[in-house]
Coordinates of C-alpha atoms in Angstrom, one line a residue:
M181 CA -11.4 -151.8 -85.4
K182 CA -13.6 -152.7 -82.5
Q183 CA -12.2 -151.4 -79.2
K184 CA -11.3 -154.1 -76.7
K185 CA -13.6 -154.3 -73.7
Q186 CA -12.0 -153.1 -70.5
V187 CA -11.6 -155.8 -67.9
R188 CA -13.4 -155.0 -64.6
L189 CA -13.0 -156.3 -61.0
S190 CA -16.4 -157.9 -61.4
D191 CA -15.2 -159.9 -64.5
I192 CA -12.3 -161.4 -62.4
A193 CA -14.6 -162.1 -59.5
Q194 CA -17.1 -163.9 -61.8
R195 CA -14.3 -166.1 -63.3
L196 CA -13.2 -167.2 -59.8
N197 CA -16.7 -167.2 -58.2
I198 CA -15.7 -164.8 -55.5
S199 CA -16.8 -161.3 -54.4
T200 CA -15.6 -158.1 -56.1
V201 CA -14.4 -157.0 -52.6
T202 CA -12.1 -160.0 -52.4
V203 CA -10.6 -159.2 -55.8
S204 CA -10.2 -155.6 -54.9
K205 CA -8.4 -156.3 -51.6
A206 CA -6.1 -158.8 -53.2
L207 CA -5.0 -156.4 -55.9
A208 CA -4.6 -153.6 -53.4
E209 CA -2.5 -155.8 -51.1
K210 CA -5.0 -155.4 -48.3
E211 CA -5.6 -157.8 -45.4
G212 CA -8.4 -160.4 -45.5
V213 CA -7.4 -162.5 -48.4
G214 CA -5.4 -165.8 -48.2
E215 CA -2.0 -165.8 -49.9
D216 CA -2.8 -168.6 -52.3
L217 CA -6.0 -166.9 -53.4
R218 CA -4.2 -163.6 -53.7
I219 CA -1.7 -165.1 -56.1
Q220 CA -4.5 -166.8 -58.1
I221 CA -6.3 -163.5 -58.4
K222 CA -3.2 -161.5 -59.4
K223 CA -2.3 -164.1 -62.0
L224 CA -5.8 -164.2 -63.5
A225 CA -5.9 -160.3 -63.6
Q226 CA -2.7 -160.2 -65.5
E227 CA -3.8 -162.9 -68.0
M228 CA -7.1 -161.0 -68.6
G229 CA -5.3 -157.7 -69.1
Y230 CA -6.8 -155.9 -66.1
K231 CA -5.8 -152.3 -65.7
P232 CA -6.9 -150.3 -62.6
V233 CA -9.6 -147.8 -63.5
K234 CA -8.9 -144.2 -62.7
T235 CA -11.9 -142.8 -60.8
P236 CA -13.2 -139.3 -61.1
S237 CA -11.7 -138.5 -57.8
D238 CA -8.7 -139.5 -55.8
L239 CA -11.1 -139.9 -52.8
Q240 CA -12.4 -143.3 -54.0
G241 CA -11.0 -146.4 -52.4
N242 CA -11.3 -150.2 -52.1
T243 CA -12.2 -150.9 -48.5
G244 CA -15.2 -153.2 -48.6
N245 CA -17.2 -150.5 -46.7
I246 CA -20.1 -148.4 -47.7
G247 CA -20.8 -145.1 -45.8
I248 CA -24.3 -144.2 -44.7
V249 CA -24.5 -140.4 -44.1
I250 CA -27.6 -139.2 -42.3
P251 CA -28.3 -135.6 -41.3
S252 CA -28.4 -135.6 -37.5
R253 CA -31.9 -134.1 -37.4
F254 CA -33.2 -137.3 -39.0
F255 CA -31.6 -139.4 -36.3
S256 CA -33.4 -138.0 -33.3
P257 CA -35.8 -140.1 -31.2
N258 CA -38.6 -138.5 -33.3
F259 CA -37.2 -140.2 -36.4
S260 CA -36.6 -143.8 -35.4
F261 CA -37.7 -144.8 -38.9
Y262 CA -34.3 -143.9 -40.2
W263 CA -32.6 -146.2 -37.7
Y264 CA -35.0 -148.9 -39.0
L265 CA -33.9 -148.2 -42.6
F266 CA -30.2 -148.2 -41.6
N267 CA -30.6 -151.7 -40.1
H268 CA -32.2 -153.0 -43.3
L269 CA -29.4 -151.3 -45.3
S270 CA -26.8 -153.0 -43.2
T271 CA -28.4 -156.4 -43.8
A272 CA -28.8 -155.8 -47.6
L273 CA -25.1 -154.7 -48.0
L274 CA -23.8 -157.5 -45.8
K275 CA -25.4 -160.0 -48.1
Q276 CA -23.2 -158.6 -50.8
N277 CA -20.1 -158.7 -48.6
Y278 CA -20.0 -155.0 -47.8
F279 CA -20.0 -153.4 -44.3
C280 CA -21.8 -150.2 -43.3
M281 CA -20.1 -147.2 -41.7
M282 CA -22.6 -144.6 -40.4
E283 CA -21.8 -140.9 -40.1
L284 CA -24.2 -138.3 -38.8
L285 CA -24.0 -135.0 -40.7
S286 CA -24.3 -132.0 -38.4
E287 CA -26.2 -128.9 -39.4
E288 CA -23.0 -126.9 -39.3
D289 CA -21.1 -129.2 -41.6
E290 CA -24.0 -129.3 -44.0
K291 CA -24.1 -125.5 -44.2
A292 CA -20.3 -125.3 -44.6
C293 CA -20.4 -128.0 -47.3
T294 CA -17.9 -130.0 -45.3
L295 CA -17.1 -133.4 -46.7
P296 CA -18.1 -136.4 -44.5
R297 CA -15.1 -138.0 -42.9
V298 CA -15.9 -141.3 -44.4
I299 CA -15.1 -139.6 -47.8
S300 CA -12.2 -137.3 -46.8
E301 CA -10.4 -140.1 -44.9
K302 CA -11.0 -142.6 -47.7
K303 CA -12.8 -145.1 -45.3
V304 CA -15.4 -146.3 -47.8
D305 CA -15.8 -147.3 -51.5
G306 CA -19.1 -145.5 -51.8
V307 CA -21.7 -143.5 -49.9
I308 CA -25.5 -143.6 -49.5
F309 CA -26.9 -140.2 -48.4
L310 CA -30.0 -141.1 -46.4
G311 CA -32.7 -138.6 -45.3
Q312 CA -32.5 -135.1 -46.9
T313 CA -29.5 -132.8 -47.5
S314 CA -29.6 -129.5 -49.3
S315 CA -29.1 -129.3 -53.0
Q316 CA -26.1 -127.0 -52.4
Y317 CA -24.4 -129.6 -50.2
M318 CA -24.9 -132.4 -52.8
D319 CA -23.7 -130.2 -55.6
K320 CA -20.5 -129.6 -53.6
I321 CA -20.1 -133.3 -52.9
N322 CA -20.5 -134.0 -56.6
Q323 CA -17.6 -131.7 -57.5
V324 CA -15.1 -133.9 -55.7
Y325 CA -16.7 -137.4 -55.3
Y326 CA -18.5 -139.7 -57.7
N327 CA -19.5 -142.9 -55.9
F328 CA -22.6 -141.9 -54.1
I329 CA -26.4 -142.3 -54.4
L330 CA -29.3 -140.6 -52.6
M331 CA -31.9 -142.6 -50.7
D332 CA -35.4 -141.4 -49.6
F333 CA -34.9 -138.0 -51.4
Y334 CA -33.7 -136.4 -54.6
T335 CA -32.6 -133.0 -55.9
S336 CA -33.2 -131.1 -59.1
N337 CA -29.9 -132.5 -60.5
P338 CA -30.9 -135.2 -63.0
D339 CA -27.5 -136.8 -62.9
F340 CA -27.8 -137.9 -59.3
D341 CA -28.7 -141.6 -58.8
C342 CA -31.3 -142.1 -56.1
V343 CA -33.8 -144.7 -54.7
V344 CA -37.1 -143.3 -53.3
N345 CA -40.6 -144.5 -52.5
D346 CA -43.2 -143.6 -55.1
D347 CA -44.6 -141.0 -52.8
F348 CA -46.7 -139.1 -55.3
F349 CA -48.7 -142.2 -56.4
N350 CA -48.9 -143.7 -52.9
S351 CA -50.4 -140.5 -51.5
Y352 CA -52.7 -140.3 -54.5
R353 CA -54.0 -143.8 -53.8
I354 CA -54.6 -143.3 -50.1
T355 CA -56.4 -139.9 -50.7
S356 CA -58.5 -141.6 -53.3
Y357 CA -59.3 -144.3 -50.8
L358 CA -60.6 -141.7 -48.3
I359 CA -62.7 -140.2 -51.0
S360 CA -64.2 -143.6 -51.8
Q361 CA -65.2 -143.9 -48.2
G362 CA -67.4 -140.7 -48.6
H363 CA -64.9 -138.1 -47.4
K364 CA -64.9 -134.7 -49.2
K365 CA -63.5 -132.2 -46.7
I366 CA -59.9 -133.5 -46.3
R367 CA -56.7 -131.6 -45.2
F368 CA -53.1 -132.6 -45.7
V369 CA -50.6 -132.6 -42.8
G370 CA -46.9 -131.9 -43.4
N371 CA -44.5 -129.1 -44.1
F372 CA -44.2 -128.7 -47.9
E373 CA -40.7 -127.0 -47.5
A374 CA -39.1 -129.8 -45.3
T375 CA -38.4 -132.7 -47.7
T376 CA -38.9 -133.7 -51.3
S377 CA -40.9 -136.8 -50.1
I378 CA -43.5 -134.5 -48.3
R379 CA -43.8 -132.3 -51.4
D380 CA -44.5 -135.4 -53.6
R381 CA -47.0 -136.7 -51.1
F382 CA -48.9 -133.4 -51.1
M383 CA -48.9 -133.3 -54.9
G384 CA -50.4 -136.8 -54.9
F385 CA -53.0 -135.7 -52.4
Q386 CA -53.8 -132.7 -54.5
K387 CA -54.2 -134.7 -57.7
A388 CA -56.7 -137.1 -56.1
M389 CA -58.7 -134.1 -54.7
Y390 CA -58.7 -132.2 -58.0
E391 CA -59.8 -135.2 -60.0
N392 CA -62.8 -135.5 -57.7
G393 CA -63.7 -131.8 -57.8
L394 CA -62.6 -131.2 -54.3
A395 CA -60.6 -128.3 -52.9
A396 CA -56.9 -128.9 -52.0
D397 CA -55.5 -125.4 -51.5
F398 CA -51.8 -125.0 -50.8
D399 CA -52.5 -122.5 -47.9
K400 CA -54.6 -125.2 -46.2
I401 CA -51.7 -127.4 -45.5
I402 CA -51.2 -128.1 -41.7
A403 CA -47.5 -127.9 -40.8
D404 CA -46.2 -130.7 -38.6
R405 CA -42.5 -129.7 -38.5
D406 CA -40.2 -126.8 -39.2
Q407 CA -38.1 -126.4 -42.3
T408 CA -35.2 -128.3 -40.7
G409 CA -37.5 -131.3 -40.1
L410 CA -38.0 -131.0 -36.4
L411 CA -41.5 -131.8 -35.3
V412 CA -43.7 -128.9 -33.9
K413 CA -47.1 -128.8 -32.3
M414 CA -49.7 -128.6 -35.1
Q415 CA -52.2 -125.7 -35.4
L416 CA -55.5 -127.5 -35.8
P417 CA -58.5 -126.0 -37.5
S418 CA -61.3 -124.4 -35.5
K419 CA -64.4 -126.5 -34.8
A420 CA -66.2 -124.8 -37.7
E421 CA -63.3 -125.6 -40.1
M422 CA -62.6 -129.1 -38.8
P423 CA -62.4 -131.5 -41.8
G424 CA -63.8 -135.0 -41.9
A425 CA -60.4 -136.5 -42.6
F426 CA -56.6 -135.8 -42.5
V427 CA -53.9 -137.2 -44.8
C428 CA -50.7 -137.2 -42.8
N429 CA -47.2 -137.4 -44.4
S430 CA -46.0 -140.1 -41.9
D431 CA -47.3 -142.5 -39.3
L432 CA -45.5 -140.5 -36.6
T433 CA -47.3 -137.3 -37.6
A434 CA -50.6 -139.2 -37.7
S435 CA -49.9 -140.5 -34.2
K436 CA -49.2 -137.0 -32.9
L437 CA -52.2 -135.6 -34.6
I438 CA -54.5 -138.2 -33.1
Q439 CA -53.1 -137.3 -29.6
Q440 CA -53.9 -133.6 -30.2
L441 CA -57.4 -134.4 -31.5
N442 CA -58.1 -136.5 -28.4
E443 CA -56.9 -133.7 -26.2
E444 CA -59.4 -131.4 -27.9
G445 CA -62.2 -133.8 -27.5
Y446 CA -62.3 -135.4 -30.9
K447 CA -62.4 -139.2 -31.4
V448 CA -60.8 -141.1 -34.2
P449 CA -62.4 -142.4 -36.3
E450 CA -65.9 -141.6 -34.9
D451 CA -65.5 -137.8 -35.4
V452 CA -62.4 -137.5 -37.6
S453 CA -60.6 -140.0 -39.9
V454 CA -56.8 -140.0 -40.1
T455 CA -54.3 -141.8 -42.5
G456 CA -50.5 -142.1 -42.2
Y457 CA -47.6 -143.2 -44.3
D458 CA -44.7 -145.7 -43.8
N459 CA -46.5 -148.4 -41.8
F460 CA -44.0 -147.9 -39.0
L461 CA -44.6 -146.8 -35.4
S462 CA -42.9 -147.8 -32.2
E463 CA -45.1 -149.3 -29.5
E464 CA -45.3 -146.1 -27.4
E465 CA -46.4 -144.1 -30.5
K466 CA -49.3 -146.4 -31.4
T467 CA -52.8 -145.0 -30.8
V468 CA -55.7 -146.0 -33.0
P469 CA -54.8 -148.8 -35.4
L470 CA -53.8 -146.7 -38.4
T471 CA -54.8 -146.9 -42.0
T472 CA -51.6 -146.1 -43.8
I473 CA -49.3 -146.7 -46.8
G474 CA -47.2 -149.7 -46.3
V475 CA -43.7 -149.3 -47.8
E476 CA -41.3 -152.2 -47.9
P477 CA -38.0 -151.2 -46.3
Q478 CA -36.4 -154.5 -47.4
T479 CA -37.2 -153.7 -51.1
L480 CA -36.1 -150.1 -50.8
C481 CA -32.8 -151.1 -49.1
S482 CA -32.1 -153.9 -51.5
M483 CA -32.6 -151.5 -54.4
A484 CA -30.2 -149.0 -52.8
A485 CA -27.6 -151.7 -52.0
E486 CA -27.7 -153.0 -55.6
L487 CA -27.5 -149.5 -57.1
I488 CA -24.4 -148.3 -55.1
I489 CA -22.5 -151.6 -55.6
N490 CA -23.2 -151.6 -59.3
K491 CA -22.0 -148.0 -59.5
I492 CA -18.7 -148.5 -57.5
T493 CA -17.8 -151.8 -59.3
G494 CA -18.5 -150.5 -62.8
R495 CA -21.4 -152.9 -63.5
P496 CA -24.1 -151.7 -65.9
Y497 CA -27.0 -150.1 -64.2
I498 CA -30.0 -147.8 -64.9
K499 CA -29.0 -144.2 -64.0
G500 CA -31.3 -141.7 -62.4
R501 CA -34.3 -142.2 -60.2
H502 CA -35.5 -145.6 -59.0
L503 CA -39.0 -146.0 -57.5
A504 CA -40.2 -148.5 -54.8
T505 CA -44.0 -149.1 -54.7
G506 CA -46.2 -149.3 -51.6
K507 CA -49.7 -150.5 -50.7
I508 CA -52.7 -149.3 -48.7
V509 CA -53.0 -151.0 -45.3
V510 CA -56.6 -150.6 -44.1
R511 CA -57.1 -150.5 -40.3
D512 CA -59.5 -148.7 -38.0
S513 CA -58.6 -145.0 -38.3
V514 CA -60.9 -144.3 -41.2
K515 CA -64.7 -144.2 -40.9
R516 CA -66.9 -144.9 -43.9
L517 CA -69.5 -142.2 -44.2

């Protein structure tokens, strides 16, 4: 005999043309729902045979809130891009009637594998981890909590749902563009150990170089930050070893690199070409109009919002890794040889 399909909150919401959050609040006797509507929701739920779903952890809730947990090192003045992403996330979630609650994850709590308070105090229905946390930390979270996704990074665990930019292909494309402009001696700028996105960007750079018979040695990478992600002064090549172009892992790194090159007497792009990634710089960080990879934060954040909401409401969704594409934005920082 065919098993009867389990009724979900989203099924009730669809019948009444209201949000899942409203249904959840009504059934949980929470504030924010009118009494007449609450009675209507309860009656329909009973008629449809709705039974509350037991979640994998007693830490799940029905609050109408989504937690955004960001390691504090990614929320310094040097990483304003994550504030930019958070704002877009807030907008994308609000369109679906969810509110954001941000929590900064300290280095100490990450090392101790301490649960974020938004989870331990049951303040949210789900969590988006934004930035980059350690695999050990995410494995610990996964032992006690289910309703989370990763954004802008991933780990080796194939069961974690995540939304990331297509960093490998984007970096491959912009490196190929430099080569098409006649550049052959090119160096990558970024710490391979810092984030999964930087690792993928280097691998895309390496593929483009190898396909064109050009050297892309691992030991030639120029570090722009330490392993925790904090920016450091870059060690530039000597005059004899100076390449014709640099592929930087971010626009911020490209901006810092151009400043250092100027201090040492090099002009961009007359002497050296530079590319970035993100298409995001504050006004004070802008130097030469930068050729870069333009990513669409609205697209990335909409994908993340849809993924976490589908997950916490039990709607069907594609599990695993979700990729957002980008495009090359050509400006004045690359010279055609």
